[in-house]
Amino acid sequence: MKIADGWLLLKKILVGIMITVVPLVIIASGLWSIQHARMNRPQAKPTSSDKVAYAN
């Protein structure tokens, strides 16, 4: 096995790792940003039924 063969094998392994890791990072960052946005959103106050004029 020559040095060029080893280098080609190493490049293929690194490309395979990047193809696996990059989508996982994108998905994880999207989920983190959604969770972060939901935590920073103010909570909606529950509406009381006694304020509704047409309730029985």
Short mmCIF file of C-alpha atoms in Angstrom, two decimals:
data_model
loop_
_atom_site.label_atom_id
_atom_site.label_comp_id
_atom_site.label_asym_id
_atom_site.label_seq_id
_atom_site.Cartn_x
_atom_site.Cartn_y
_atom_site.Cartn_z
CA MET A 1 0.00 0.00 0.00
CA LYS A 2 1.44 3.32 -1.05
CA ILE A 3 1.19 6.66 0.72
CA ALA A 4 -1.21 7.93 -1.95
CA ASP A 5 -3.53 4.96 -1.29
CA GLY A 6 -3.52 5.64 2.43
CA TRP A 7 -4.20 9.33 1.85
CA LEU A 8 -7.14 8.51 -0.44
CA LEU A 9 -8.55 6.10 2.13
CA LEU A 10 -8.20 8.71 4.87
CA LYS A 11 -9.97 11.33 2.74
CA LYS A 12 -12.85 8.95 2.03
CA ILE A 13 -13.23 8.18 5.74
CA LEU A 14 -13.21 11.89 6.61
CA VAL A 15 -15.80 12.69 3.94
CA GLY A 16 -18.01 9.88 5.27
CA ILE A 17 -17.75 11.27 8.78
CA MET A 18 -18.61 14.77 7.58
CA ILE A 19 -21.61 13.51 5.60
CA THR A 20 -22.86 11.91 8.82
CA VAL A 21 -22.03 14.71 11.27
CA VAL A 22 -23.19 17.80 9.33
CA PRO A 23 -26.90 16.80 9.09
CA LEU A 24 -26.89 15.79 12.76
CA VAL A 25 -25.51 19.20 13.73
CA ILE A 26 -28.13 20.95 11.60
CA ILE A 27 -30.97 18.94 13.18
CA ALA A 28 -29.62 19.41 16.72
CA SER A 29 -29.18 23.16 16.28
CA GLY A 30 -32.71 23.47 14.87
CA LEU A 31 -34.18 21.59 17.80
CA TRP A 32 -32.12 23.64 20.25
CA SER A 33 -33.26 26.92 18.69
CA ILE A 34 -36.92 25.86 18.81
CA GLN A 35 -36.57 24.87 22.45
CA HIS A 36 -34.77 28.12 23.24
CA ALA A 37 -37.46 30.17 21.48
CA ARG A 38 -40.25 28.39 23.34
CA MET A 39 -38.58 28.96 26.71
CA ASN A 40 -38.21 32.71 26.06
CA ARG A 41 -41.81 33.18 24.90
CA PRO A 42 -44.07 34.66 27.60
CA GLN A 43 -46.69 32.27 28.91
CA ALA A 44 -50.25 32.93 27.81
CA LYS A 45 -52.58 33.75 30.68
CA PRO A 46 -55.55 31.42 30.93
CA THR A 47 -58.84 33.09 30.19
CA SER A 48 -61.55 32.87 32.77
CA SER A 49 -65.02 31.70 31.76
CA ASP A 50 -66.74 34.24 34.01
CA LYS A 51 -65.69 37.09 31.67
CA VAL A 52 -67.73 35.63 28.81
CA ALA A 53 -71.14 37.31 28.63
CA TYR A 54 -72.94 34.46 26.83
CA ALA A 55 -71.81 31.61 29.13
CA ASN A 56 -74.49 29.77 31.12
#
